Amino acid sequence: MSTQGLFTHIDHVGIAVRDLDEAIAFYEEKYGMRMAHREINEEQGVAEAMMEVGDSSSCIQLLAPLNEKSTIAKFIDKSGVGIQQMAYRVENIDEVCETLKERGLRLLYPEPKRGTAGSRINFIHPKDAGGVLVELVEPNPEGH
Ligand code: V0V
């Protein structure tokens, strides 16, 4: 796999928020963004909403913690609310993870987990990615 073309789009930028409903209202009312999708992901410890950025197919993902053990609660405790992750879309997450591992980067999960709308996701450790938590997303073809 070539260096070019590992990622196809910026899928979303994830923002840690304290209150999901308040954050959705802010993005709708102040920026005129439309909510494409909303769900609770127990495994990831988040309530989340995808806000569309125009017709770009990129989104802002609003992430609120489900409980104090959530990675989002820990992030807010340490860094406050704000940008928590950068998510790139990929066509084949298994191939991309293998390539990244060959290049010496640590993936957080041995196998992809379930993300928004049935997507498959994994993350590059922020310590291996210039201080940025990078998510890889292979969308569910049946998803939104
Ligand atoms: C932690 N660090 C970060 C960071 N979180 N750096 C940049 N961005 C972040 N979001 C830094 C932290 O300051 C430490 O730096 C170092 O990494 C190790 O942190 P730690 O305290 O040892 O580890 P934790 O317990 O904070 O865990 C960090 C990781 C955790 C990244 C391992 O947050 C994680 O598992 N994240 C992946 C899952 C996730 O984020 N789920 C929520 C979104 P110093 O202090 O050592 O310099 S769910 C989602 O996106 C979905 C469902 C979707 O998109 O579909």
mmCIF file with all atom_site columns, C-alpha atoms and ligand atoms in Angstrom:
data_model
loop_
_atom_site.group_PDB
_atom_site.id
_atom_site.type_symbol
_atom_site.label_atom_id
_atom_site.label_alt_id
_atom_site.label_comp_id
_atom_site.label_asym_id
_atom_site.label_entity_id
_atom_site.label_seq_id
_atom_site.pdbx_PDB_ins_code
_atom_site.Cartn_x
_atom_site.Cartn_y
_atom_site.Cartn_z
_atom_site.occupancy
_atom_site.B_iso_or_equiv
_atom_site.pdbx_formal_charge
_atom_site.auth_seq_id
_atom_site.auth_comp_id
_atom_site.auth_asym_id
_atom_site.auth_atom_id
_atom_site.pdbx_PDB_model_num
ATOM   1   C CA  . MET A 1 1   ? 0.000   0.000  0.000  1.00 0.00 ? 1   MET A CA  1
ATOM   2   C CA  . SER A 1 2   ? 1.459   3.398  -0.971 1.00 0.00 ? 2   SER A CA  1
ATOM   3   C CA  . THR A 1 3   ? 1.898   6.276  1.462  1.00 0.00 ? 3   THR A CA  1
ATOM   4   C CA  . GLN A 1 4   ? -0.470  8.278  -0.684 1.00 0.00 ? 4   GLN A CA  1
ATOM   5   C CA  . GLY A 1 5   ? -3.987  6.970  -0.487 1.00 0.00 ? 5   GLY A CA  1
ATOM   6   C CA  . LEU A 1 6   ? -3.927  5.403  2.970  1.00 0.00 ? 6   LEU A CA  1
ATOM   7   C CA  . PHE A 1 7   ? -6.844  7.672  3.953  1.00 0.00 ? 7   PHE A CA  1
ATOM   8   C CA  . THR A 1 8   ? -9.638  8.766  1.612  1.00 0.00 ? 8   THR A CA  1
ATOM   9   C CA  . HIS A 1 9   ? -11.333 11.598 3.558  1.00 0.00 ? 9   HIS A CA  1
ATOM   10  C CA  . ILE A 1 10  ? -11.425 13.387 6.866  1.00 0.00 ? 10  ILE A CA  1
ATOM   11  C CA  . ASP A 1 11  ? -14.378 11.402 8.198  1.00 0.00 ? 11  ASP A CA  1
ATOM   12  C CA  . HIS A 1 12  ? -14.901 13.490 11.291 1.00 0.00 ? 12  HIS A CA  1
ATOM   13  C CA  . VAL A 1 13  ? -13.289 15.579 13.977 1.00 0.00 ? 13  VAL A CA  1
ATOM   14  C CA  . GLY A 1 14  ? -14.358 14.452 17.448 1.00 0.00 ? 14  GLY A CA  1
ATOM   15  C CA  . ILE A 1 15  ? -15.115 17.058 20.093 1.00 0.00 ? 15  ILE A CA  1
ATOM   16  C CA  . ALA A 1 16  ? -15.516 16.217 23.769 1.00 0.00 ? 16  ALA A CA  1
ATOM   17  C CA  . VAL A 1 17  ? -18.551 17.924 25.304 1.00 0.00 ? 17  VAL A CA  1
ATOM   18  C CA  . ARG A 1 18  ? -20.202 17.735 28.708 1.00 0.00 ? 18  ARG A CA  1
ATOM   19  C CA  . ASP A 1 19  ? -23.836 17.859 27.578 1.00 0.00 ? 19  ASP A CA  1
ATOM   20  C CA  . LEU A 1 20  ? -24.782 16.342 24.216 1.00 0.00 ? 20  LEU A CA  1
ATOM   21  C CA  . ASP A 1 21  ? -28.169 18.052 23.800 1.00 0.00 ? 21  ASP A CA  1
ATOM   22  C CA  . GLU A 1 22  ? -26.707 21.463 24.577 1.00 0.00 ? 22  GLU A CA  1
ATOM   23  C CA  . ALA A 1 23  ? -23.853 20.900 22.131 1.00 0.00 ? 23  ALA A CA  1
ATOM   24  C CA  . ILE A 1 24  ? -26.195 19.735 19.345 1.00 0.00 ? 24  ILE A CA  1
ATOM   25  C CA  . ALA A 1 25  ? -28.352 22.834 19.873 1.00 0.00 ? 25  ALA A CA  1
ATOM   26  C CA  . PHE A 1 26  ? -25.256 25.062 19.667 1.00 0.00 ? 26  PHE A CA  1
ATOM   27  C CA  . TYR A 1 27  ? -24.066 23.526 16.370 1.00 0.00 ? 27  TYR A CA  1
ATOM   28  C CA  . GLU A 1 28  ? -27.582 23.683 14.884 1.00 0.00 ? 28  GLU A CA  1
ATOM   29  C CA  . GLU A 1 29  ? -28.457 27.175 16.018 1.00 0.00 ? 29  GLU A CA  1
ATOM   30  C CA  . LYS A 1 30  ? -25.125 28.954 15.678 1.00 0.00 ? 30  LYS A CA  1
ATOM   31  C CA  . TYR A 1 31  ? -23.655 27.155 12.654 1.00 0.00 ? 31  TYR A CA  1
ATOM   32  C CA  . GLY A 1 32  ? -26.781 25.823 10.925 1.00 0.00 ? 32  GLY A CA  1
ATOM   33  C CA  . MET A 1 33  ? -25.402 22.277 10.912 1.00 0.00 ? 33  MET A CA  1
ATOM   34  C CA  . ARG A 1 34  ? -27.740 19.330 10.458 1.00 0.00 ? 34  ARG A CA  1
ATOM   35  C CA  . MET A 1 35  ? -27.541 16.267 12.684 1.00 0.00 ? 35  MET A CA  1
ATOM   36  C CA  . ALA A 1 36  ? -27.012 13.187 10.492 1.00 0.00 ? 36  ALA A CA  1
ATOM   37  C CA  . HIS A 1 37  ? -27.036 10.577 13.228 1.00 0.00 ? 37  HIS A CA  1
ATOM   38  C CA  . ARG A 1 38  ? -27.103 10.099 16.974 1.00 0.00 ? 38  ARG A CA  1
ATOM   39  C CA  . GLU A 1 39  ? -26.471 7.031  19.118 1.00 0.00 ? 39  GLU A CA  1
ATOM   40  C CA  . ILE A 1 40  ? -25.175 5.627  22.388 1.00 0.00 ? 40  ILE A CA  1
ATOM   41  C CA  . ASN A 1 41  ? -22.073 3.427  22.158 1.00 0.00 ? 41  ASN A CA  1
ATOM   42  C CA  . GLU A 1 42  ? -21.812 1.611  25.510 1.00 0.00 ? 42  GLU A CA  1
ATOM   43  C CA  . GLU A 1 43  ? -18.535 -0.107 24.645 1.00 0.00 ? 43  GLU A CA  1
ATOM   44  C CA  . GLN A 1 44  ? -16.874 3.258  23.955 1.00 0.00 ? 44  GLN A CA  1
ATOM   45  C CA  . GLY A 1 45  ? -18.631 4.929  26.902 1.00 0.00 ? 45  GLY A CA  1
ATOM   46  C CA  . VAL A 1 46  ? -20.111 7.731  24.810 1.00 0.00 ? 46  VAL A CA  1
ATOM   47  C CA  . ALA A 1 47  ? -23.320 9.388  23.691 1.00 0.00 ? 47  ALA A CA  1
ATOM   48  C CA  . GLU A 1 48  ? -22.531 10.894 20.336 1.00 0.00 ? 48  GLU A CA  1
ATOM   49  C CA  . ALA A 1 49  ? -23.969 12.894 17.464 1.00 0.00 ? 49  ALA A CA  1
ATOM   50  C CA  . MET A 1 50  ? -22.672 13.407 13.914 1.00 0.00 ? 50  MET A CA  1
ATOM   51  C CA  . MET A 1 51  ? -23.153 16.954 12.632 1.00 0.00 ? 51  MET A CA  1
ATOM   52  C CA  . GLU A 1 52  ? -22.787 17.430 8.849  1.00 0.00 ? 52  GLU A CA  1
ATOM   53  C CA  . VAL A 1 53  ? -20.370 20.047 7.551  1.00 0.00 ? 53  VAL A CA  1
ATOM   54  C CA  . GLY A 1 54  ? -22.283 21.202 4.460  1.00 0.00 ? 54  GLY A CA  1
ATOM   55  C CA  . ASP A 1 55  ? -22.115 18.666 1.602  1.00 0.00 ? 55  ASP A CA  1
ATOM   56  C CA  . SER A 1 56  ? -18.500 17.749 2.343  1.00 0.00 ? 56  SER A CA  1
ATOM   57  C CA  . SER A 1 57  ? -19.322 14.277 3.760  1.00 0.00 ? 57  SER A CA  1
ATOM   58  C CA  . SER A 1 58  ? -17.095 15.223 6.697  1.00 0.00 ? 58  SER A CA  1
ATOM   59  C CA  . CYS A 1 59  ? -18.692 15.637 10.100 1.00 0.00 ? 59  CYS A CA  1
ATOM   60  C CA  . ILE A 1 60  ? -18.131 17.030 13.538 1.00 0.00 ? 60  ILE A CA  1
ATOM   61  C CA  . GLN A 1 61  ? -18.690 14.231 16.059 1.00 0.00 ? 61  GLN A CA  1
ATOM   62  C CA  . LEU A 1 62  ? -19.936 15.498 19.407 1.00 0.00 ? 62  LEU A CA  1
ATOM   63  C CA  . LEU A 1 63  ? -18.883 13.095 22.180 1.00 0.00 ? 63  LEU A CA  1
ATOM   64  C CA  . ALA A 1 64  ? -20.341 13.185 25.683 1.00 0.00 ? 64  ALA A CA  1
ATOM   65  C CA  . PRO A 1 65  ? -19.270 10.758 28.439 1.00 0.00 ? 65  PRO A CA  1
ATOM   66  C CA  . LEU A 1 66  ? -21.774 8.096  29.578 1.00 0.00 ? 66  LEU A CA  1
ATOM   67  C CA  . ASN A 1 67  ? -20.078 7.773  32.984 1.00 0.00 ? 67  ASN A CA  1
ATOM   68  C CA  . GLU A 1 68  ? -16.951 8.862  34.842 1.00 0.00 ? 68  GLU A CA  1
ATOM   69  C CA  . LYS A 1 69  ? -14.946 5.861  33.558 1.00 0.00 ? 69  LYS A CA  1
ATOM   70  C CA  . SER A 1 70  ? -15.463 6.955  29.943 1.00 0.00 ? 70  SER A CA  1
ATOM   71  C CA  . THR A 1 71  ? -12.357 7.965  27.964 1.00 0.00 ? 71  THR A CA  1
ATOM   72  C CA  . ILE A 1 72  ? -14.228 11.210 27.256 1.00 0.00 ? 72  ILE A CA  1
ATOM   73  C CA  . ALA A 1 73  ? -14.700 11.919 30.983 1.00 0.00 ? 73  ALA A CA  1
ATOM   74  C CA  . LYS A 1 74  ? -10.979 11.311 31.518 1.00 0.00 ? 74  LYS A CA  1
ATOM   75  C CA  . PHE A 1 75  ? -10.126 13.558 28.582 1.00 0.00 ? 75  PHE A CA  1
ATOM   76  C CA  . ILE A 1 76  ? -12.338 16.390 29.887 1.00 0.00 ? 76  ILE A CA  1
ATOM   77  C CA  . ASP A 1 77  ? -10.867 16.053 33.390 1.00 0.00 ? 77  ASP A CA  1
ATOM   78  C CA  . LYS A 1 78  ? -7.354  16.378 32.008 1.00 0.00 ? 78  LYS A CA  1
ATOM   79  C CA  . SER A 1 79  ? -7.718  18.731 29.042 1.00 0.00 ? 79  SER A CA  1
ATOM   80  C CA  . GLY A 1 80  ? -11.169 20.280 29.300 1.00 0.00 ? 80  GLY A CA  1
ATOM   81  C CA  . VAL A 1 81  ? -13.784 20.233 26.537 1.00 0.00 ? 81  VAL A CA  1
ATOM   82  C CA  . GLY A 1 82  ? -12.568 20.526 22.945 1.00 0.00 ? 82  GLY A CA  1
ATOM   83  C CA  . ILE A 1 83  ? -11.015 18.524 20.119 1.00 0.00 ? 83  ILE A CA  1
ATOM   84  C CA  . GLN A 1 84  ? -10.349 14.940 21.253 1.00 0.00 ? 84  GLN A CA  1
ATOM   85  C CA  . GLN A 1 85  ? -9.654  13.100 18.001 1.00 0.00 ? 85  GLN A CA  1
ATOM   86  C CA  . MET A 1 86  ? -9.107  13.299 14.234 1.00 0.00 ? 86  MET A CA  1
ATOM   87  C CA  . ALA A 1 87  ? -10.789 10.537 12.249 1.00 0.00 ? 87  ALA A CA  1
ATOM   88  C CA  . TYR A 1 88  ? -9.717  9.482  8.766  1.00 0.00 ? 88  TYR A CA  1
ATOM   89  C CA  . ARG A 1 89  ? -11.918 7.358  6.497  1.00 0.00 ? 89  ARG A CA  1
ATOM   90  C CA  . VAL A 1 90  ? -10.351 4.266  4.949  1.00 0.00 ? 90  VAL A CA  1
ATOM   91  C CA  . GLU A 1 91  ? -11.565 1.693  2.442  1.00 0.00 ? 91  GLU A CA  1
ATOM   92  C CA  . ASN A 1 92  ? -10.131 -1.393 4.122  1.00 0.00 ? 92  ASN A CA  1
ATOM   93  C CA  . ILE A 1 93  ? -9.336  -0.944 7.797  1.00 0.00 ? 93  ILE A CA  1
ATOM   94  C CA  . ASP A 1 94  ? -7.633  -4.337 8.154  1.00 0.00 ? 94  ASP A CA  1
ATOM   95  C CA  . GLU A 1 95  ? -5.123  -3.491 5.411  1.00 0.00 ? 95  GLU A CA  1
ATOM   96  C CA  . VAL A 1 96  ? -4.525  0.019  6.728  1.00 0.00 ? 96  VAL A CA  1
ATOM   97  C CA  . CYS A 1 97  ? -3.931  -1.263 10.289 1.00 0.00 ? 97  CYS A CA  1
ATOM   98  C CA  . GLU A 1 98  ? -1.420  -3.825 9.012  1.00 0.00 ? 98  GLU A CA  1
ATOM   99  C CA  . THR A 1 99  ? 0.412   -1.134 7.027  1.00 0.00 ? 99  THR A CA  1
ATOM   100 C CA  . LEU A 1 100 ? 0.538   1.225  9.989  1.00 0.00 ? 100 LEU A CA  1
ATOM   101 C CA  . LYS A 1 101 ? 1.813   -1.558 12.277 1.00 0.00 ? 101 LYS A CA  1
ATOM   102 C CA  . GLU A 1 102 ? 4.531   -2.382 9.721  1.00 0.00 ? 102 GLU A CA  1
ATOM   103 C CA  . ARG A 1 103 ? 5.477   1.299  9.904  1.00 0.00 ? 103 ARG A CA  1
ATOM   104 C CA  . GLY A 1 104 ? 5.928   1.028  13.669 1.00 0.00 ? 104 GLY A CA  1
ATOM   105 C CA  . LEU A 1 105 ? 2.748   2.699  14.924 1.00 0.00 ? 105 LEU A CA  1
ATOM   106 C CA  . ARG A 1 106 ? 0.760   1.240  17.838 1.00 0.00 ? 106 ARG A CA  1
ATOM   107 C CA  . LEU A 1 107 ? -2.921  0.528  17.212 1.00 0.00 ? 107 LEU A CA  1
ATOM   108 C CA  . LEU A 1 108 ? -5.124  0.562  20.319 1.00 0.00 ? 108 LEU A CA  1
ATOM   109 C CA  . TYR A 1 109 ? -7.111  -2.579 19.449 1.00 0.00 ? 109 TYR A CA  1
ATOM   110 C CA  . PRO A 1 110 ? -5.875  -5.899 18.002 1.00 0.00 ? 110 PRO A CA  1
ATOM   111 C CA  . GLU A 1 111 ? -9.052  -5.992 15.875 1.00 0.00 ? 111 GLU A CA  1
ATOM   112 C CA  . PRO A 1 112 ? -11.369 -3.149 14.833 1.00 0.00 ? 112 PRO A CA  1
ATOM   113 C CA  . LYS A 1 113 ? -14.355 -2.377 17.075 1.00 0.00 ? 113 LYS A CA  1
ATOM   114 C CA  . ARG A 1 114 ? -17.838 -1.147 16.329 1.00 0.00 ? 114 ARG A CA  1
ATOM   115 C CA  . GLY A 1 115 ? -18.130 2.589  15.671 1.00 0.00 ? 115 GLY A CA  1
ATOM   116 C CA  . THR A 1 116 ? -20.889 4.980  14.659 1.00 0.00 ? 116 THR A CA  1
ATOM   117 C CA  . ALA A 1 117 ? -23.682 3.522  12.536 1.00 0.00 ? 117 ALA A CA  1
ATOM   118 C CA  . GLY A 1 118 ? -22.018 0.116  12.335 1.00 0.00 ? 118 GLY A CA  1
ATOM   119 C CA  . SER A 1 119 ? -18.674 1.401  11.057 1.00 0.00 ? 119 SER A CA  1
ATOM   120 C CA  . ARG A 1 120 ? -15.448 -0.440 11.957 1.00 0.00 ? 120 ARG A CA  1
ATOM   121 C CA  . ILE A 1 121 ? -12.933 1.635  13.920 1.00 0.00 ? 121 ILE A CA  1
ATOM   122 C CA  . ASN A 1 122 ? -9.470  1.531  15.411 1.00 0.00 ? 122 ASN A CA  1
ATOM   123 C CA  . PHE A 1 123 ? -7.127  4.196  16.791 1.00 0.00 ? 123 PHE A CA  1
ATOM   124 C CA  . ILE A 1 124 ? -3.428  5.078  16.531 1.00 0.00 ? 124 ILE A CA  1
ATOM   125 C CA  . HIS A 1 125 ? -1.968  5.837  19.949 1.00 0.00 ? 125 HIS A CA  1
ATOM   126 C CA  . PRO A 1 126 ? -1.558  9.622  20.314 1.00 0.00 ? 126 PRO A CA  1
ATOM   127 C CA  . LYS A 1 127 ? 2.039   9.126  21.499 1.00 0.00 ? 127 LYS A CA  1
ATOM   128 C CA  . ASP A 1 128 ? 2.849   7.590  18.080 1.00 0.00 ? 128 ASP A CA  1
ATOM   129 C CA  . ALA A 1 129 ? 0.934   10.230 16.115 1.00 0.00 ? 129 ALA A CA  1
ATOM   130 C CA  . GLY A 1 130 ? 2.365   13.576 17.153 1.00 0.00 ? 130 GLY A CA  1
ATOM   131 C CA  . GLY A 1 131 ? 0.068   14.007 20.148 1.00 0.00 ? 131 GLY A CA  1
ATOM   132 C CA  . VAL A 1 132 ? -3.100  13.470 18.090 1.00 0.00 ? 132 VAL A CA  1
ATOM   133 C CA  . LEU A 1 133 ? -5.544  10.645 18.797 1.00 0.00 ? 133 LEU A CA  1
ATOM   134 C CA  . VAL A 1 134 ? -6.109  9.365  15.246 1.00 0.00 ? 134 VAL A CA  1
ATOM   135 C CA  . GLU A 1 135 ? -9.137  7.233  14.497 1.00 0.00 ? 135 GLU A CA  1
ATOM   136 C CA  . LEU A 1 136 ? -9.466  5.040  11.408 1.00 0.00 ? 136 LEU A CA  1
ATOM   137 C CA  . VAL A 1 137 ? -13.018 4.541  10.131 1.00 0.00 ? 137 VAL A CA  1
ATOM   138 C CA  . GLU A 1 138 ? -14.262 2.019  7.613  1.00 0.00 ? 138 GLU A CA  1
ATOM   139 C CA  . PRO A 1 139 ? -17.875 3.096  7.093  1.00 0.00 ? 139 PRO A CA  1
ATOM   140 C CA  . ASN A 1 140 ? -20.744 0.639  7.095  1.00 0.00 ? 140 ASN A CA  1
ATOM   141 C CA  . PRO A 1 141 ? -22.026 0.629  3.499  1.00 0.00 ? 141 PRO A CA  1
ATOM   142 C CA  . GLU A 1 142 ? -25.575 0.366  4.918  1.00 0.00 ? 142 GLU A CA  1
ATOM   143 C CA  . GLY A 1 143 ? -24.947 3.224  7.407  1.00 0.00 ? 143 GLY A CA  1
ATOM   144 C CA  . HIS A 1 144 ? -25.918 6.907  7.062  1.00 0.00 ? 144 HIS A CA  1
HETATM 145 C C1  . V0V B 2 .   ? -4.819  10.867 26.001 1.00 0.00 ? 1   V0V B C1  1
HETATM 146 N N1  . V0V B 2 .   ? -3.760  11.497 25.480 1.00 0.00 ? 1   V0V B N1  1
HETATM 147 C C2  . V0V B 2 .   ? -4.133  12.171 24.401 1.00 0.00 ? 1   V0V B C2  1
HETATM 148 C C3  . V0V B 2 .   ? -5.522  11.928 24.259 1.00 0.00 ? 1   V0V B C3  1
HETATM 149 N N2  . V0V B 2 .   ? -5.910  11.109 25.252 1.00 0.00 ? 1   V0V B N2  1
HETATM 150 N N3  . V0V B 2 .   ? -3.445  12.927 23.518 1.00 0.00 ? 1   V0V B N3  1
HETATM 151 C C4  . V0V B 2 .   ? -4.137  13.477 22.513 1.00 0.00 ? 1   V0V B C4  1
HETATM 152 N N4  . V0V B 2 .   ? -5.479  13.294 22.325 1.00 0.00 ? 1   V0V B N4  1
HETATM 153 C C5  . V0V B 2 .   ? -6.185  12.531 23.165 1.00 0.00 ? 1   V0V B C5  1
HETATM 154 N N5  . V0V B 2 .   ? -7.489  12.357 22.982 1.00 0.00 ? 1   V0V B N5  1
HETATM 155 C C6  . V0V B 2 .   ? -2.402  11.476 26.011 1.00 0.00 ? 1   V0V B C6  1
HETATM 156 C C7  . V0V B 2 .   ? -2.381  11.741 27.500 1.00 0.00 ? 1   V0V B C7  1
HETATM 157 O O1  . V0V B 2 .   ? -2.388  13.125 27.731 1.00 0.00 ? 1   V0V B O1  1
HETATM 158 C C8  . V0V B 2 .   ? -1.104  11.084 27.919 1.00 0.00 ? 1   V0V B C8  1
HETATM 159 O O2  . V0V B 2 .   ? -0.016  11.932 27.659 1.00 0.00 ? 1   V0V B O2  1
HETATM 160 C C9  . V0V B 2 .   ? -1.020  9.884  26.979 1.00 0.00 ? 1   V0V B C9  1
HETATM 161 O O3  . V0V B 2 .   ? -1.867  10.187 25.866 1.00 0.00 ? 1   V0V B O3  1
HETATM 162 C C10 . V0V B 2 .   ? -1.496  8.576  27.594 1.00 0.00 ? 1   V0V B C10 1
HETATM 163 O O4  . V0V B 2 .   ? -2.627  8.877  28.281 1.00 0.00 ? 1   V0V B O4  1
HETATM 164 P P1  . V0V B 2 .   ? -3.109  7.973  29.458 1.00 0.00 ? 1   V0V B P1  1
HETATM 165 O O5  . V0V B 2 .   ? -3.643  8.837  30.525 1.00 0.00 ? 1   V0V B O5  1
HETATM 166 O O6  . V0V B 2 .   ? -2.090  6.979  29.808 1.00 0.00 ? 1   V0V B O6  1
HETATM 167 O O7  . V0V B 2 .   ? -4.198  7.156  28.803 1.00 0.00 ? 1   V0V B O7  1
HETATM 168 P P2  . V0V B 2 .   ? -5.704  7.396  28.816 1.00 0.00 ? 1   V0V B P2  1
HETATM 169 O O8  . V0V B 2 .   ? -6.268  6.518  29.873 1.00 0.00 ? 1   V0V B O8  1
HETATM 170 O O9  . V0V B 2 .   ? -6.027  8.855  28.839 1.00 0.00 ? 1   V0V B O9  1
HETATM 171 O O10 . V0V B 2 .   ? -6.101  6.810  27.417 1.00 0.00 ? 1   V0V B O10 1
HETATM 172 C C11 . V0V B 2 .   ? -5.717  7.413  26.253 1.00 0.00 ? 1   V0V B C11 1
HETATM 173 C C12 . V0V B 2 .   ? -6.276  6.554  25.104 1.00 0.00 ? 1   V0V B C12 1
HETATM 174 C C13 . V0V B 2 .   ? -7.793  6.426  25.336 1.00 0.00 ? 1   V0V B C13 1
HETATM 175 C C14 . V0V B 2 .   ? -5.934  7.262  23.822 1.00 0.00 ? 1   V0V B C14 1
HETATM 176 C C15 . V0V B 2 .   ? -5.597  5.188  25.146 1.00 0.00 ? 1   V0V B C15 1
HETATM 177 O O11 . V0V B 2 .   ? -8.386  7.708  25.340 1.00 0.00 ? 1   V0V B O11 1
HETATM 178 C C16 . V0V B 2 .   ? -8.474  5.578  24.345 1.00 0.00 ? 1   V0V B C16 1
HETATM 179 O O12 . V0V B 2 .   ? -8.494  4.352  24.452 1.00 0.00 ? 1   V0V B O12 1
HETATM 180 N N6  . V0V B 2 .   ? -9.078  6.191  23.268 1.00 0.00 ? 1   V0V B N6  1
HETATM 181 C C17 . V0V B 2 .   ? -9.704  5.452  22.202 1.00 0.00 ? 1   V0V B C17 1
HETATM 182 C C18 . V0V B 2 .   ? -11.169 5.299  22.404 1.00 0.00 ? 1   V0V B C18 1
HETATM 183 C C19 . V0V B 2 .   ? -11.913 6.608  22.448 1.00 0.00 ? 1   V0V B C19 1
HETATM 184 O O13 . V0V B 2 .   ? -11.330 7.687  22.461 1.00 0.00 ? 1   V0V B O13 1
HETATM 185 N N7  . V0V B 2 .   ? -13.277 6.485  22.481 1.00 0.00 ? 1   V0V B N7  1
HETATM 186 C C20 . V0V B 2 .   ? -14.157 7.625  22.567 1.00 0.00 ? 1   V0V B C20 1
HETATM 187 C C21 . V0V B 2 .   ? -14.604 8.013  21.234 1.00 0.00 ? 1   V0V B C21 1
HETATM 188 P P3  . V0V B 2 .   ? 1.091   12.249 28.742 1.00 0.00 ? 1   V0V B P3  1
HETATM 189 O O14 . V0V B 2 .   ? 0.363   12.858 29.894 1.00 0.00 ? 1   V0V B O14 1
HETATM 190 O O15 . V0V B 2 .   ? 1.694   10.906 29.066 1.00 0.00 ? 1   V0V B O15 1
HETATM 191 O O16 . V0V B 2 .   ? 2.057   13.167 28.030 1.00 0.00 ? 1   V0V B O16 1
HETATM 192 S S1  . V0V B 2 .   ? -15.710 6.832  20.532 1.00 0.00 ? 1   V0V B S1  1
HETATM 193 C C22 . V0V B 2 .   ? -15.756 7.116  18.849 1.00 0.00 ? 1   V0V B C22 1
HETATM 194 O O17 . V0V B 2 .   ? -14.912 7.947  18.368 1.00 0.00 ? 1   V0V B O17 1
HETATM 195 C C23 . V0V B 2 .   ? -16.702 6.455  18.068 1.00 0.00 ? 1   V0V B C23 1
HETATM 196 C C24 . V0V B 2 .   ? -17.709 5.568  18.650 1.00 0.00 ? 1   V0V B C24 1
HETATM 197 C C25 . V0V B 2 .   ? -16.707 6.636  16.590 1.00 0.00 ? 1   V0V B C25 1
HETATM 198 O O18 . V0V B 2 .   ? -16.016 7.500  16.085 1.00 0.00 ? 1   V0V B O18 1
HETATM 199 O O19 . V0V B 2 .   ? -17.433 5.882  15.903 1.00 0.00 ? 1   V0V B O19 1
#
